[in-house]
Amino acid sequence: IAVMDSSPSASPAAAAAAPAAGAAAATDRYTFRPGLRWQPEVEEYFASAYGRDHFARISQALAHPSCYSCIRVNTLKSTTHTVMQKLLKLVNQNGLSCGFNGLKIGEQNGGEQAHEGSYLVHKCPYSGLENVLFIRGSGPHALHYNDQPGHSMKEIIVSRKCAESVLRGAQVYVPGVLACSAHVEKGDKVAVSVAIEQPVKDSGWAVGITRGIVLQGLQSDAHYEERKGLYIGQGIAAMSRAGIFRVLHGVAVEMTERVYKLPSFNDVLEGEIFLQNLPSIVAARVLDPRPGEQILDMCAAPGGKTTAIAILMRDKGEIVALDRSHNKVMGILKLADEMGLSCIRAYKLDALKSVRKAYEERNLGVADNCSEAIVTLAENSGPIRSIIGAGVTNAAEDSSTAIVEQTDAKRYVSKADLRKNLRRLRNGTGRSNCSGGRVEDSKGFFPSSFDRVLLDAPCSALGLRPRLFAGEEDCIYLGPAH
């Protein structure tokens, strides 16, 4: 970093060079040059395993997104060729010379390279993966910020997870914004940077930025130096600063210039395609599920492999998907509904507790619901159908109180709750619209309950790209490479 000497003894040559140095520093600031810093013992281990030069290239690659995106076609609803034609039709209908969501369509062989500033779609050349499309992107790109002389660029800082999504083609959504410059209004051009967790004194990792903080574009700003080299692009604010920190959801910034240009598939052919990494698609193929079988998918969230298995089974048979998180189980069910799959049953259960003891009295086959009351809201536009255990009642909207009976207990549902549930049902289903409700629990399954089992156990995710940070458990830290 060049520092301008403002003392009287500064030479004329140094004074003349100062503006140029300042401009160079500003240009260097708005770049994306991340680097991984490993703990010494971990670095030494990998360096000896891969070789120091090779490991250095691996570390650099992990901090950047892949040069292509991979989408899986839902062959129960469409075909690979039809999806490519629909993408081309969308481009023509929208009259976009640059494509739809930055996407250009054209069949080609897998070995050809994409030319600068475009995306090319081509079928996967590998046998058995005919339902897979590759979409090449481009980057990294050098970005030029045309801020006004004497005025700093308005900036927005996003969370690490938000930045990882943006680097893969997503927009900046409200929950991902941490800080914003003052007086940002809808339509303003803003620079977008990412805040990475940093080591703190009391051992551990933290961002250190309170959500909603005002950025002044000065070196006194929180993490000013840490953001240098971690700018991921620029965009147009879709709402004002006040709106960003007032609402709970929505697009905050529509990205116009990106360090990596990859297409966004948000709301594009929903239910017909699914953005998924190739190894996950291959894992479902290796399982080789057959129609009519009973399949167990342990640690199933977010449901990508689960739905891939269901499609390979032609939606015939039964797939039991497990996750210990309520919200993640809801996500699996919504994804299955979006893709039109009916053979998936998702339950809340820790995979470590999925095997029941052989001496237990009752064998309920595939799933055993918990003994406590469980409420499931039916996915239809009629009256709410509340199911608790074996008792079922229909509750109309105008009833003042609904009594749902169970064998050994009664539960009262207020009119306010009924109206709220009806509003949720009207929103429809899918990833963007949740119909509410509670997921079912399970007590596990007896041995030999399934024909095949898929276990994608939680791991360090060190191979995930871009991986901008992994906690101390993974012995990895990302910061700007200077």
CSV table of N, CA, C and O in Angstrom, one decimal, residues 273-316:
chain,number,residue,atom,x,y,z
A,273,ILE,N,-35.7,-28.2,-13.9
A,273,ILE,CA,-34.3,-28.2,-13.8
A,273,ILE,C,-33.9,-28.0,-12.3
A,273,ILE,O,-34.6,-27.4,-11.6
A,274,PHE,N,-32.7,-28.5,-12.0
A,274,PHE,CA,-32.2,-28.3,-10.6
A,274,PHE,C,-30.7,-28.1,-10.7
A,274,PHE,O,-30.0,-28.9,-11.3
A,275,LEU,N,-30.2,-27.0,-10.1
A,275,LEU,CA,-28.8,-26.7,-10.1
A,275,LEU,C,-28.1,-27.6,-9.0
A,275,LEU,O,-28.4,-27.6,-7.9
A,276,GLN,N,-27.1,-28.4,-9.5
A,276,GLN,CA,-26.5,-29.4,-8.6
A,276,GLN,C,-25.1,-29.7,-9.1
A,276,GLN,O,-24.8,-29.8,-10.3
A,277,ASN,N,-24.2,-29.9,-8.1
A,277,ASN,CA,-22.8,-30.3,-8.5
A,277,ASN,C,-22.8,-31.7,-9.1
A,277,ASN,O,-23.5,-32.6,-8.6
A,278,LEU,N,-21.9,-31.9,-10.0
A,278,LEU,CA,-21.8,-33.2,-10.7
A,278,LEU,C,-21.5,-34.4,-9.8
A,278,LEU,O,-22.1,-35.4,-9.9
A,279,PRO,N,-20.6,-34.3,-8.8
A,279,PRO,CA,-20.4,-35.4,-7.9
A,279,PRO,C,-21.7,-35.9,-7.2
A,279,PRO,O,-21.9,-37.1,-7.0
A,280,SER,N,-22.6,-35.0,-6.8
A,280,SER,CA,-23.8,-35.3,-6.2
A,280,SER,C,-24.7,-36.1,-7.2
A,280,SER,O,-25.4,-37.1,-6.8
A,281,ILE,N,-24.7,-35.7,-8.4
A,281,ILE,CA,-25.5,-36.4,-9.5
A,281,ILE,C,-25.0,-37.8,-9.7
A,281,ILE,O,-25.7,-38.8,-9.8
A,282,VAL,N,-23.6,-37.9,-9.7
A,282,VAL,CA,-23.0,-39.2,-9.9
A,282,VAL,C,-23.3,-40.1,-8.7
A,282,VAL,O,-23.5,-41.3,-8.9
A,283,ALA,N,-23.3,-39.6,-7.5
A,283,ALA,CA,-23.6,-40.4,-6.3
A,283,ALA,C,-24.9,-41.1,-6.4
A,283,ALA,O,-25.1,-42.3,-6.1
A,284,ALA,N,-26.0,-40.4,-6.9
A,284,ALA,CA,-27.3,-41.0,-7.1
A,284,ALA,C,-27.2,-42.1,-8.2
A,284,ALA,O,-27.9,-43.2,-8.0
A,285,ARG,N,-26.4,-41.9,-9.2
A,285,ARG,CA,-26.3,-42.9,-10.3
A,285,ARG,C,-25.6,-44.2,-9.7
A,285,ARG,O,-26.0,-45.3,-10.1
A,286,VAL,N,-24.6,-44.0,-8.9
A,286,VAL,CA,-23.8,-45.1,-8.4
A,286,VAL,C,-24.7,-46.0,-7.5
A,286,VAL,O,-24.6,-47.2,-7.4
A,287,LEU,N,-25.6,-45.3,-6.8
A,287,LEU,CA,-26.6,-46.1,-5.9
A,287,LEU,C,-27.4,-47.0,-6.7
A,287,LEU,O,-27.8,-48.1,-6.2
A,288,ASP,N,-27.7,-46.7,-8.0
A,288,ASP,CA,-28.4,-47.5,-8.9
A,288,ASP,C,-29.8,-47.9,-8.4
A,288,ASP,O,-30.1,-49.1,-8.3
A,289,PRO,N,-30.6,-47.0,-8.0
A,289,PRO,CA,-32.0,-47.4,-7.5
A,289,PRO,C,-32.9,-47.9,-8.6
A,289,PRO,O,-32.7,-47.5,-9.8
A,290,ARG,N,-33.8,-48.8,-8.2
A,290,ARG,CA,-34.7,-49.4,-9.2
A,290,ARG,C,-36.1,-49.0,-8.8
A,290,ARG,O,-36.4,-48.9,-7.6
A,291,PRO,N,-37.0,-48.9,-9.8
A,291,PRO,CA,-38.4,-48.6,-9.5
A,291,PRO,C,-39.0,-49.6,-8.5
A,291,PRO,O,-38.8,-50.8,-8.7
A,292,GLY,N,-39.8,-49.1,-7.5
A,292,GLY,CA,-40.5,-50.0,-6.6
A,292,GLY,C,-39.7,-50.4,-5.4
A,292,GLY,O,-40.2,-51.0,-4.5
A,293,GLU,N,-38.4,-49.9,-5.3
A,293,GLU,CA,-37.6,-50.3,-4.1
A,293,GLU,C,-37.9,-49.3,-3.0
A,293,GLU,O,-38.4,-48.3,-3.1
A,294,GLN,N,-37.4,-49.8,-1.8
A,294,GLN,CA,-37.4,-48.9,-0.6
A,294,GLN,C,-36.0,-48.4,-0.4
A,294,GLN,O,-35.1,-49.2,-0.2
A,295,ILE,N,-35.9,-47.1,-0.4
A,295,ILE,CA,-34.6,-46.4,-0.3
A,295,ILE,C,-34.5,-45.5,0.9
A,295,ILE,O,-35.5,-44.8,1.2
A,296,LEU,N,-33.4,-45.6,1.6
A,296,LEU,CA,-33.2,-44.7,2.7
A,296,LEU,C,-32.1,-43.7,2.4
A,296,LEU,O,-31.0,-44.1,2.0
A,297,ASP,N,-32.4,-42.4,2.5
A,297,ASP,CA,-31.4,-41.3,2.3
A,297,ASP,C,-31.1,-40.7,3.6
A,297,ASP,O,-31.9,-39.9,4.1
A,298,MET,N,-30.0,-41.0,4.2
A,298,MET,CA,-29.6,-40.4,5.5
A,298,MET,C,-28.9,-39.1,5.3
A,298,MET,O,-28.2,-38.9,4.3
A,299,CYS,N,-29.1,-38.1,6.2
A,299,CYS,CA,-28.5,-36.8,6.1
A,299,CYS,C,-28.9,-36.2,4.7
A,299,CYS,O,-28.0,-35.8,3.9
A,300,ALA,N,-30.2,-36.2,4.4
A,300,ALA,CA,-30.7,-35.9,3.0
A,300,ALA,C,-30.7,-34.5,2.6
A,300,ALA,O,-30.7,-34.2,1.4
A,301,ALA,N,-30.8,-33.5,3.6
A,301,ALA,CA,-31.0,-32.1,3.2
A,301,ALA,C,-29.8,-31.7,2.4
A,301,ALA,O,-28.7,-32.1,2.6
A,302,PRO,N,-30.0,-30.8,1.4
A,302,PRO,CA,-31.3,-30.1,1.1
A,302,PRO,C,-32.2,-30.8,0.2
A,302,PRO,O,-33.2,-30.3,-0.3
A,303,GLY,N,-31.9,-32.1,-0.2
A,303,GLY,CA,-32.8,-32.9,-1.0
A,303,GLY,C,-32.4,-33.1,-2.5
A,303,GLY,O,-33.1,-33.7,-3.2
A,304,GLY,N,-31.2,-32.6,-2.9
A,304,GLY,CA,-30.8,-32.8,-4.2
A,304,GLY,C,-30.6,-34.2,-4.6
A,304,GLY,O,-31.1,-34.7,-5.7
A,305,LYS,N,-29.9,-35.0,-3.8
A,305,LYS,CA,-29.7,-36.4,-4.1
A,305,LYS,C,-31.0,-37.2,-4.0
A,305,LYS,O,-31.3,-38.1,-4.7
A,306,THR,N,-31.8,-36.8,-3.0
A,306,THR,CA,-33.1,-37.4,-2.8
A,306,THR,C,-34.0,-37.4,-4.0
A,306,THR,O,-34.6,-38.4,-4.5
A,307,THR,N,-34.1,-36.2,-4.6
A,307,THR,CA,-35.0,-36.0,-5.8
A,307,THR,C,-34.3,-36.7,-7.0
A,307,THR,O,-35.0,-37.2,-7.9
A,308,ALA,N,-33.0,-36.7,-7.0
A,308,ALA,CA,-32.3,-37.4,-8.2
A,308,ALA,C,-32.6,-38.9,-8.1
A,308,ALA,O,-32.9,-39.5,-9.2
A,309,ILE,N,-32.6,-39.4,-6.9
A,309,ILE,CA,-32.9,-40.9,-6.8
A,309,ILE,C,-34.4,-41.1,-7.2
A,309,ILE,O,-34.7,-42.1,-7.8
A,310,ALA,N,-35.3,-40.2,-6.7
A,310,ALA,CA,-36.7,-40.4,-7.1
A,310,ALA,C,-36.9,-40.4,-8.6
A,310,ALA,O,-37.8,-41.2,-9.1
A,311,ILE,N,-36.2,-39.5,-9.3
A,311,ILE,CA,-36.4,-39.5,-10.7
A,311,ILE,C,-35.8,-40.7,-11.4
A,311,ILE,O,-36.4,-41.3,-12.3
A,312,LEU,N,-34.7,-41.2,-10.9
A,312,LEU,CA,-34.2,-42.5,-11.4
A,312,LEU,C,-35.1,-43.7,-11.2
A,312,LEU,O,-35.1,-44.6,-12.0
A,313,MET,N,-35.9,-43.6,-10.1
A,313,MET,CA,-36.9,-44.6,-9.8
A,313,MET,C,-38.2,-44.4,-10.5
A,313,MET,O,-39.2,-45.1,-10.3
A,314,ARG,N,-38.3,-43.4,-11.4
A,314,ARG,CA,-39.5,-43.0,-12.1
A,314,ARG,C,-40.6,-42.7,-11.1
A,314,ARG,O,-41.8,-42.9,-11.4
A,315,ASP,N,-40.3,-42.2,-9.9
A,315,ASP,CA,-41.3,-41.9,-8.9
A,315,ASP,C,-42.1,-43.1,-8.4
A,315,ASP,O,-43.3,-43.0,-8.0
A,316,LYS,N,-41.5,-44.3,-8.6
A,316,LYS,CA,-42.2,-45.5,-8.2
A,316,LYS,C,-41.4,-46.2,-7.1
A,316,LYS,O,-40.2,-46.5,-7.2
